[in-house]
Amino acid sequence: MSDSNETIAILGGTGDQGLGLALRFCRSGRRVIIGSRKADRALEAAQNVREQVPEADVEGMGNEQATSAAEIVILSVPFEHTASTVKGIKESLRPGQVVVSMTVPLATAVGDGPMRTVGIWQGSAAELVQSLVPKGVDVVSAFQNVSAHRLQHLAEPVECDVVVSGAKGPRQRVMALCPLVPGLRALDGGPLGNARIVEEMTALIIGLNIRHKCPEGLGIRFTGLPESDAS
Ligand SMILES: NC(=O)c1ccc[n+]([C@@H]2O[C@H](COP(=O)([O-])OP(=O)(O)OC[C@H]3O[C@@H](n4cnc5c(N)ncnc54)[C@H](OP(=O)(O)O)[C@@H]3O)[C@@H](O)[C@H]2O)c1
């Protein structure tokens, strides 16, 4: 199911989480396109990646162009800008592409704190995104519980399980991305509806980070997984 030739676009890859994933995927040898509302910002971010990962196969483009040029499109913008970003790239999406939702509907979107989420009519931010993309484009939920700080700290592995949810084929394509980042382990999270639980776990993790004074960000690990399922 996985294809190592698939190009990964990261929209909002100029921000903390997207840049972290770009660094890690480039380091693994994958081709990455950083997308931004402003192509100049994307070019700068790509240059930043090249400075840290000299062998990087990375380019910077506007969000629409980046979407057209990739098979897997990771949305890396804050929840409150997710719907407008998806609407902005709608014309550039085509059947067969996978859109990865890693957004967390933190209550900061409505002026409340980061330790709570807001309710989404569709059930989760990922399902909201699925309702907005054209027919034939699959949304997969992943990476919500992974710390941007740890992604960017290339000297260390990112010890975290990634629960990946969505339709089976697209889900497997995204699960295959996880082991490209040392320390990440993909867990089969079943249907997209489970994204709601995973998104809410991030609000819990943010509270744990604050109470346990862990600005680098905690990771999560599930125990007891059969060896054959550990990737
Ligand atoms: N930070 C973390 O540790 C973490 C962990 C897990 C999940 N996440 C999720 O990952 C996503 C990105 O998080 P982040 O911390 O990287 O966010 P961020 O740095 O605040 O923003 C990411 C990018 O979003 C774009 N953006 C900002 N305002 C926008 C607007 N008004 N309209 C459209 N795009 C806008 C910007 O890109 P351009 O200006 O270049 O377009 C920005 O660089 C979020 O959905 C978050 O929930 C983050």
Tab-separated table of C-alpha atoms and ligand atoms in Angstrom, residues 10-21 34-42 45 61 63 74-82 84-85 101-106 125 142-152 202 206 209 215-217, ligand 1:
chain	number	residue	atom	x	y	z
A	10	ILE	CA	2.747	20.097	4.134
A	11	LEU	CA	0.401	23.094	4.051
A	12	GLY	CA	1.375	25.545	6.767
A	13	GLY	CA	4.746	23.792	6.846
A	14	THR	CA	6.148	27.196	7.790
A	15	GLY	CA	4.826	26.673	11.347
A	16	ASP	CA	6.171	24.580	14.203
A	17	GLN	CA	4.502	21.230	13.600
A	18	GLY	CA	4.710	21.273	9.812
A	19	LEU	CA	8.342	22.307	9.826
A	20	GLY	CA	9.111	19.499	12.289
A	21	LEU	CA	7.490	16.911	10.012
A	34	ILE	CA	6.256	23.034	2.006
A	35	GLY	CA	3.101	25.015	1.349
A	36	SER	CA	2.216	28.459	2.588
A	37	ARG	CA	-0.296	31.205	1.851
A	38	LYS	CA	2.770	33.166	0.748
A	39	ALA	CA	5.193	31.384	-1.575
A	40	ASP	CA	8.079	33.485	-0.193
A	41	ARG	CA	7.500	32.099	3.291
A	42	ALA	CA	7.447	28.554	1.900
A	45	ALA	CA	11.064	27.406	5.237
A	61	MET	CA	5.302	26.745	-2.944
A	63	ASN	CA	-0.626	26.061	-0.852
A	74	ILE	CA	-0.798	17.214	5.303
A	75	LEU	CA	-2.840	20.091	6.736
A	76	SER	CA	-0.724	21.888	9.319
A	77	VAL	CA	-2.658	25.036	10.112
A	78	PRO	CA	-4.438	25.903	13.359
A	79	PHE	CA	-7.972	24.495	13.679
A	80	GLU	CA	-9.655	27.870	13.221
A	81	HIS	CA	-8.029	28.258	9.774
A	82	THR	CA	-8.511	24.664	8.641
A	84	SER	CA	-10.717	28.182	4.944
A	85	THR	CA	-7.449	26.473	3.995
A	101	SER	CA	-5.728	16.015	9.325
A	102	MET	CA	-3.593	16.561	12.401
A	103	THR	CA	-5.438	19.585	13.666
A	104	VAL	CA	-6.751	19.692	17.203
A	105	PRO	CA	-9.899	21.765	17.790
A	106	LEU	CA	-8.476	23.446	20.876
A	125	ALA	CA	-11.940	18.134	12.969
A	142	ALA	CA	-2.789	11.280	12.373
A	143	PHE	CA	0.049	13.026	14.268
A	144	GLN	CA	-2.185	15.036	16.661
A	145	ASN	CA	-0.371	13.708	19.739
A	146	VAL	CA	3.177	14.320	18.448
A	147	SER	CA	5.144	17.262	19.886
A	148	ALA	CA	6.438	19.883	17.436
A	149	HIS	CA	9.383	20.574	19.709
A	150	ARG	CA	10.462	16.937	19.635
A	151	LEU	CA	9.990	16.701	15.863
A	152	GLN	CA	12.315	19.668	15.380
A	202	THR	CA	-3.962	16.327	22.751
A	206	ILE	CA	-1.164	19.848	26.891
A	209	ASN	CA	2.803	19.115	29.863
A	215	PRO	CA	7.733	22.164	27.664
A	216	GLU	CA	9.273	19.672	25.193
A	217	GLY	CA	5.965	17.797	25.172
B	1	LIG	N1	2.544	22.612	17.746
B	1	LIG	C1	2.382	21.384	18.174
B	1	LIG	O1	3.113	20.879	19.066
B	1	LIG	C2	1.285	20.513	17.604
B	1	LIG	C3	1.165	19.196	18.054
B	1	LIG	C4	0.171	18.372	17.497
B	1	LIG	C5	-0.677	18.876	16.527
B	1	LIG	N2	-0.540	20.169	16.116
B	1	LIG	C6	-1.464	20.655	15.078
B	1	LIG	O2	-0.683	20.980	13.945
B	1	LIG	C7	-1.255	22.117	13.279
B	1	LIG	C8	-0.193	23.181	13.124
B	1	LIG	O3	0.249	23.592	14.407
B	1	LIG	P1	1.400	24.677	14.566
B	1	LIG	O4	1.712	24.739	16.004
B	1	LIG	O5	2.489	24.384	13.577
B	1	LIG	O6	0.619	25.990	14.112
B	1	LIG	P2	1.190	27.457	13.812
B	1	LIG	O7	2.675	27.439	13.851
B	1	LIG	O8	0.467	28.414	14.696
B	1	LIG	O9	0.651	27.738	12.330
B	1	LIG	C9	0.997	26.902	11.243
B	1	LIG	C10	0.799	27.669	9.955
B	1	LIG	O10	-0.574	27.978	9.760
B	1	LIG	C11	-0.646	29.026	8.822
B	1	LIG	N3	-1.630	30.023	9.229
B	1	LIG	C12	-1.539	30.899	10.258
B	1	LIG	N4	-2.603	31.718	10.266
B	1	LIG	C13	-3.374	31.352	9.223
B	1	LIG	C14	-4.599	31.847	8.688
B	1	LIG	N5	-5.219	32.904	9.219
B	1	LIG	N6	-5.100	31.211	7.603
B	1	LIG	C15	-4.455	30.188	7.027
B	1	LIG	N7	-3.261	29.700	7.484
B	1	LIG	C16	-2.747	30.282	8.577
B	1	LIG	C17	0.727	29.704	8.782
B	1	LIG	O11	1.316	29.372	7.527
B	1	LIG	P3	1.509	30.494	6.353
B	1	LIG	O12	1.441	31.856	6.995
B	1	LIG	O13	2.875	30.166	5.853
B	1	LIG	O14	0.428	30.219	5.399
B	1	LIG	C18	1.468	29.027	9.917
B	1	LIG	O15	2.852	28.926	9.715
B	1	LIG	C19	-2.437	22.577	14.123
B	1	LIG	O16	-3.608	22.112	13.558
B	1	LIG	C20	-2.188	21.943	15.477
B	1	LIG	O17	-3.404	21.621	16.139
B	1	LIG	C21	0.424	21.000	16.629
